Tab-separated table of C-alpha atoms in Angstrom:
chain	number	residue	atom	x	y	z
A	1	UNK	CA	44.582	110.861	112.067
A	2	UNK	CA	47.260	112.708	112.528
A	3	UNK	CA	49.222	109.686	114.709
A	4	UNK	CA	48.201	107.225	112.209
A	5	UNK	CA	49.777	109.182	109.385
A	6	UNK	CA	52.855	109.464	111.007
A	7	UNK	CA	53.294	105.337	112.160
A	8	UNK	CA	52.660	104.645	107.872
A	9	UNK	CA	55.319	107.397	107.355
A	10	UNK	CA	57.360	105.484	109.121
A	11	UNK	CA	56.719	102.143	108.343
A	12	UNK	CA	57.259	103.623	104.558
A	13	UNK	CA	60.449	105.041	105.305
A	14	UNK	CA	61.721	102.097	107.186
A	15	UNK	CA	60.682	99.985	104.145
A	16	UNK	CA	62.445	102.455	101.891
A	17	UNK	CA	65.488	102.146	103.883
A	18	UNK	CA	65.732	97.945	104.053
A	19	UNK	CA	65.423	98.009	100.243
A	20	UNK	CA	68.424	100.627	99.829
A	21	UNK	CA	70.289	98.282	102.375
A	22	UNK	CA	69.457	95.308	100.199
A	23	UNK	CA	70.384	96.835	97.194
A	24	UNK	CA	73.943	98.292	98.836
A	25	UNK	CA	74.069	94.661	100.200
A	26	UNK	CA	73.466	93.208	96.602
A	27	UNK	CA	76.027	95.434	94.922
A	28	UNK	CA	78.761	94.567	97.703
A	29	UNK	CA	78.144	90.853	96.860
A	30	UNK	CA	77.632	90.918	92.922
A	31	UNK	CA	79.029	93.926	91.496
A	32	UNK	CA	82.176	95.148	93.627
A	33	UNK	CA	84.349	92.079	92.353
A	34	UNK	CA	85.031	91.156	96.108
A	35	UNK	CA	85.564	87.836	97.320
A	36	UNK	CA	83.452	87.438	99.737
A	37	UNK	CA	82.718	84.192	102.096
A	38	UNK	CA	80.253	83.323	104.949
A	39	UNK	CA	80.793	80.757	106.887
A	40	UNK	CA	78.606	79.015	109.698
A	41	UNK	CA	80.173	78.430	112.992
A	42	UNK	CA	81.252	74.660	111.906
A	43	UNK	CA	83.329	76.184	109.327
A	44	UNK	CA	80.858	75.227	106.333
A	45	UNK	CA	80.532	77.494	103.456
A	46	UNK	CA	77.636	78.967	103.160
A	47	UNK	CA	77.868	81.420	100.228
A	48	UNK	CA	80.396	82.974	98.145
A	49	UNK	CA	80.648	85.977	96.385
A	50	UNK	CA	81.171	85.827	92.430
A	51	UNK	CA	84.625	87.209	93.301
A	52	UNK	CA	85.437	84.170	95.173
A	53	UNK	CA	84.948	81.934	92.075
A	54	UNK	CA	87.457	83.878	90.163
A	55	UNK	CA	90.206	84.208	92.960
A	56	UNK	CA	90.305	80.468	93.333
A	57	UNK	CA	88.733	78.865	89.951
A	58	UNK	CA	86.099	77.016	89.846
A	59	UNK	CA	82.365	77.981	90.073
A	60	UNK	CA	80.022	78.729	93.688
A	61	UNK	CA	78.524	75.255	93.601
A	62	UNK	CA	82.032	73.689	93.656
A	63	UNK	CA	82.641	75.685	96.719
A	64	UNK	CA	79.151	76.485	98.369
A	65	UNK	CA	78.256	73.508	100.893
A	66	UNK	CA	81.935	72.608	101.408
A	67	UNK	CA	84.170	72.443	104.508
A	68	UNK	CA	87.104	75.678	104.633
A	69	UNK	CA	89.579	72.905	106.237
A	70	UNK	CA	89.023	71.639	102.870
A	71	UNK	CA	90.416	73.873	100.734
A	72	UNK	CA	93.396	75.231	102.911
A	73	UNK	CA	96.916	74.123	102.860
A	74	UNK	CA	100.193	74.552	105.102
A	75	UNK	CA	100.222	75.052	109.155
A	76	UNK	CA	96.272	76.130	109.685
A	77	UNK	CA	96.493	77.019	113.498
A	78	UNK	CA	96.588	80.509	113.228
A	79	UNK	CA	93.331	80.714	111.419
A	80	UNK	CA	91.665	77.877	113.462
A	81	UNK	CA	93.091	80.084	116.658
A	82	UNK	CA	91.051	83.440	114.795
A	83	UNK	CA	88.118	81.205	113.976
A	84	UNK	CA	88.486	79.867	117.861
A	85	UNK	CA	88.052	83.310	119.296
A	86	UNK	CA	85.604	84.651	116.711
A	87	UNK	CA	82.686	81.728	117.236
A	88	UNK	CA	83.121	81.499	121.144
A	89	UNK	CA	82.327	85.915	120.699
A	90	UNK	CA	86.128	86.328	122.105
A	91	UNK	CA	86.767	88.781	119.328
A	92	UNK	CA	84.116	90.643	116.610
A	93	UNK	CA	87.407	90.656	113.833
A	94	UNK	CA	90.827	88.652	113.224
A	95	UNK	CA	93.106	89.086	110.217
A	96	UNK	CA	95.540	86.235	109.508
A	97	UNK	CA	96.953	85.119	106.259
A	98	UNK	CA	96.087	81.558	104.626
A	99	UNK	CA	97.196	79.064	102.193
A	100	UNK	CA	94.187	77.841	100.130
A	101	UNK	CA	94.222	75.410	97.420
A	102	UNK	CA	92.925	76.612	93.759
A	103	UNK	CA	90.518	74.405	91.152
A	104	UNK	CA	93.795	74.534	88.921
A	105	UNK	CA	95.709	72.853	91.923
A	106	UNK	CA	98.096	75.555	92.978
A	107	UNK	CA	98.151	77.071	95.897
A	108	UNK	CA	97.463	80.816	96.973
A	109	UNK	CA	98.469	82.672	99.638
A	110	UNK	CA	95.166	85.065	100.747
A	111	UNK	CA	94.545	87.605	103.386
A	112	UNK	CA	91.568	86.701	105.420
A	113	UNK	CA	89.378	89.443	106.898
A	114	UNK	CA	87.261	87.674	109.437
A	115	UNK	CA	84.338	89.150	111.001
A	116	UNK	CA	81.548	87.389	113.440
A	117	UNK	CA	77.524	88.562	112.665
A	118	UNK	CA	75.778	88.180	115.432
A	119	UNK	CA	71.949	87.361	115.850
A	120	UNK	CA	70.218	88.690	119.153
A	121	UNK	CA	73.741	89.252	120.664
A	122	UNK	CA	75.269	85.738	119.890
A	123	UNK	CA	77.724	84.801	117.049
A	124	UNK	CA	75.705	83.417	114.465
A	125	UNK	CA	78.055	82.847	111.633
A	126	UNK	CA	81.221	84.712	110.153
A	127	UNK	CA	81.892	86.547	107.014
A	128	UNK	CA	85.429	86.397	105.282
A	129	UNK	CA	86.558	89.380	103.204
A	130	UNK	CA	89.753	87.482	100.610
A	131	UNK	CA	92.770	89.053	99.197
A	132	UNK	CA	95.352	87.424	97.218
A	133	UNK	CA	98.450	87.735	98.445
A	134	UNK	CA	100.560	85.782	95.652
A	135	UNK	CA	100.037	84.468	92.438
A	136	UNK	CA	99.118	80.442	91.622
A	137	UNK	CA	102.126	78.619	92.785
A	138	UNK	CA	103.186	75.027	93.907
A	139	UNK	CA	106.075	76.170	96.876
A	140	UNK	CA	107.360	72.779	98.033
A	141	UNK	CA	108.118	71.392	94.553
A	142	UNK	CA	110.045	74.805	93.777
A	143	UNK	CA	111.871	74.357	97.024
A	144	UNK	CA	115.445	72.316	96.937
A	145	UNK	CA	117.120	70.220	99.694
A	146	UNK	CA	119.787	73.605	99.926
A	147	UNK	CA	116.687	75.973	99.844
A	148	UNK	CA	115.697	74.530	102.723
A	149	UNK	CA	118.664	74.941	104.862
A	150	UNK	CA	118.933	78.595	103.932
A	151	UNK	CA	115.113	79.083	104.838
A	152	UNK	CA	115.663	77.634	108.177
A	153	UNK	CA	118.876	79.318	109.076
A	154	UNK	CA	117.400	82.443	107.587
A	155	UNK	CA	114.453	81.576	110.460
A	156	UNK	CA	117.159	80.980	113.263
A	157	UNK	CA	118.913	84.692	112.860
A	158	UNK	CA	121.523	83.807	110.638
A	159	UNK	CA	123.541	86.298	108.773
A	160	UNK	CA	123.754	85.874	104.513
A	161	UNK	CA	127.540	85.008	105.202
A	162	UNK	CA	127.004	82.706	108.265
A	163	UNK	CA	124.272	80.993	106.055
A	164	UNK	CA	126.889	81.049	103.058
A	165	UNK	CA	129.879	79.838	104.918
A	166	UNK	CA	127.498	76.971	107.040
A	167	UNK	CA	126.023	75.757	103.863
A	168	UNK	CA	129.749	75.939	101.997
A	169	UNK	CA	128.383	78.093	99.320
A	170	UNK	CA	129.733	81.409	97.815
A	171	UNK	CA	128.191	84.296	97.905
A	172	UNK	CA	127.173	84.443	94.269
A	173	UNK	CA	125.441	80.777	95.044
A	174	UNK	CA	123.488	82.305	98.125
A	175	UNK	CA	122.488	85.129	96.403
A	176	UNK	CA	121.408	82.655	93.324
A	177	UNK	CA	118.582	80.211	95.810
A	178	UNK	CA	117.703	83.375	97.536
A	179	UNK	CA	116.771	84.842	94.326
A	180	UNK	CA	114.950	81.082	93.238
A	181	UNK	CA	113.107	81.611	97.195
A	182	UNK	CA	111.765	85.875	96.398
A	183	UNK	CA	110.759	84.183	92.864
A	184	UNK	CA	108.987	80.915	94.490
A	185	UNK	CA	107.191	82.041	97.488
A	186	UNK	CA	106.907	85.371	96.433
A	187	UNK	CA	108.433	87.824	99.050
A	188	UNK	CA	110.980	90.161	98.391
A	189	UNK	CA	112.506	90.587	101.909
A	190	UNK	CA	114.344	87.991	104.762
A	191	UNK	CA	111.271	88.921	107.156
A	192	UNK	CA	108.928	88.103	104.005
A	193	UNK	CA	110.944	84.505	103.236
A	194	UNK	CA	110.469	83.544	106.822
A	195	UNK	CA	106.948	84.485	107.353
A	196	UNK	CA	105.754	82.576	103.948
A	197	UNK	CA	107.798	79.862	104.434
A	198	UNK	CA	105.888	79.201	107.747
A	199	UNK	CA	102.606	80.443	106.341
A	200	UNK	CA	102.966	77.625	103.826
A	201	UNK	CA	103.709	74.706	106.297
A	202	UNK	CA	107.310	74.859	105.096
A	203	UNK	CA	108.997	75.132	108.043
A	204	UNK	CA	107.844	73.528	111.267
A	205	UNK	CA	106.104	76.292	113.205
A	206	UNK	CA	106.259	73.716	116.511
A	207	UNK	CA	109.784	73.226	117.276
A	208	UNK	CA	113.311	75.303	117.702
A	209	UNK	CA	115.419	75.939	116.163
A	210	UNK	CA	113.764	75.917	112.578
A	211	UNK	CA	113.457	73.253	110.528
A	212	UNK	CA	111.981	72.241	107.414
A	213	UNK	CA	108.258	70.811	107.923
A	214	UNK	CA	108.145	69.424	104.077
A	215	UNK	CA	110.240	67.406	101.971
A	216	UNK	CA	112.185	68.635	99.352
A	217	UNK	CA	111.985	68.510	95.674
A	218	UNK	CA	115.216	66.679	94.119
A	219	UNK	CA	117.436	69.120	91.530
């Protein structure tokens, strides 16, 4: 008796603790606000959180079902290199930022915290934890045919007064786009500039020195 009382002990406790997991699970998913994604290992949404909807517009059935090539914008390789190393068990996390496109139309640039679950040791599919890194914008309509030329001599080292006297602009001009650049893509910094500007398939992450990847908007 005694043995038999303490196997339904268990069992009961066991029980107890997969419902507490499912309701901790339930909470993370429905109640925390996070925007949260899984993924199976072709890259096909499988479910979103309610967090998800509101980041990028739209409701879960408009995302849930659909392809995450889909729905991102600008140079994708370093997240297809992540999501490379994650499904072939490489790696258990990657962090890499993405462009993803909004049910409005804009554009947002999000952190992605990628993480593999496994199932009896394998990668089975691959959860997605989503920040927003920017607000709703539309970058290469914002971005003018002089923009461009300080971005990418910005990108090859250039000083603000070998940009300005390359570009024949004053100083008070140079200071004016790189104000219209923090403003459009959203970074306050040279470093920041550089790494949106490829983040966003701006400039041409496959050739040297830097050049612009998009065409520019006119005036």
């Amino acid at each position: 008796m005694g043995g038999i009382y303490t196997d339904v002990t268990d069992q009961a406790r066991a029980l107890e603790d997969k419902a507490v997991a499912a309701e901790e699970l339930h909470a993370l998913w429905e109640r925390s606000g996070l925007a949260i994604v899984t993924l199976d290992l072709r890259g096909r949404v499988q479910r979103v959180s309610g967090g998800v909807a509101e980041l990028l517009g739209g409701d879960r059935a408009s995302l849930e079902g659909t392809r995450a090539i889909g729905h991102l914008r600008g140079d994708a390789r370093t997240v297809r290199r992540a999501w490379a190393d994650l499904v072939a068990g490489k790696a258990s996390r990657r962090t890499c930022s993405v462009v993803c496109g909004t049910a409005s139309g804009e554009s947002k640039v999000l952190r992605a915290d990628l993480a593999v679950v496994r199932r009896q040791g394998a990668p089975d599919r691959v959860s997605a934890v989503l920040t927003s890194l920017s607000v709703g914008f539309d970058a290469p309509a914002r971005v003018s045919p002089v923009q461009l030329r300080v971005l990418s001599l910005m990108a090859a080292g250039r000083s603000n007064g070998a940009i300005a006297t390359d570009l024949g602009l004053s100083r008070q001009a140079l200071d004016y786009h790189l104000r219209r650049l923090r403003g459009a893509l959203d970074a306050e910094s040279r470093p920041a500039l550089v790494a949106r500007a490829y983040t966003l398939g701006i400039l041409d992450t496959g050739v040297w020195p830097p050049r612009a990847a998009v065409p520019a908007c006119q005036g």
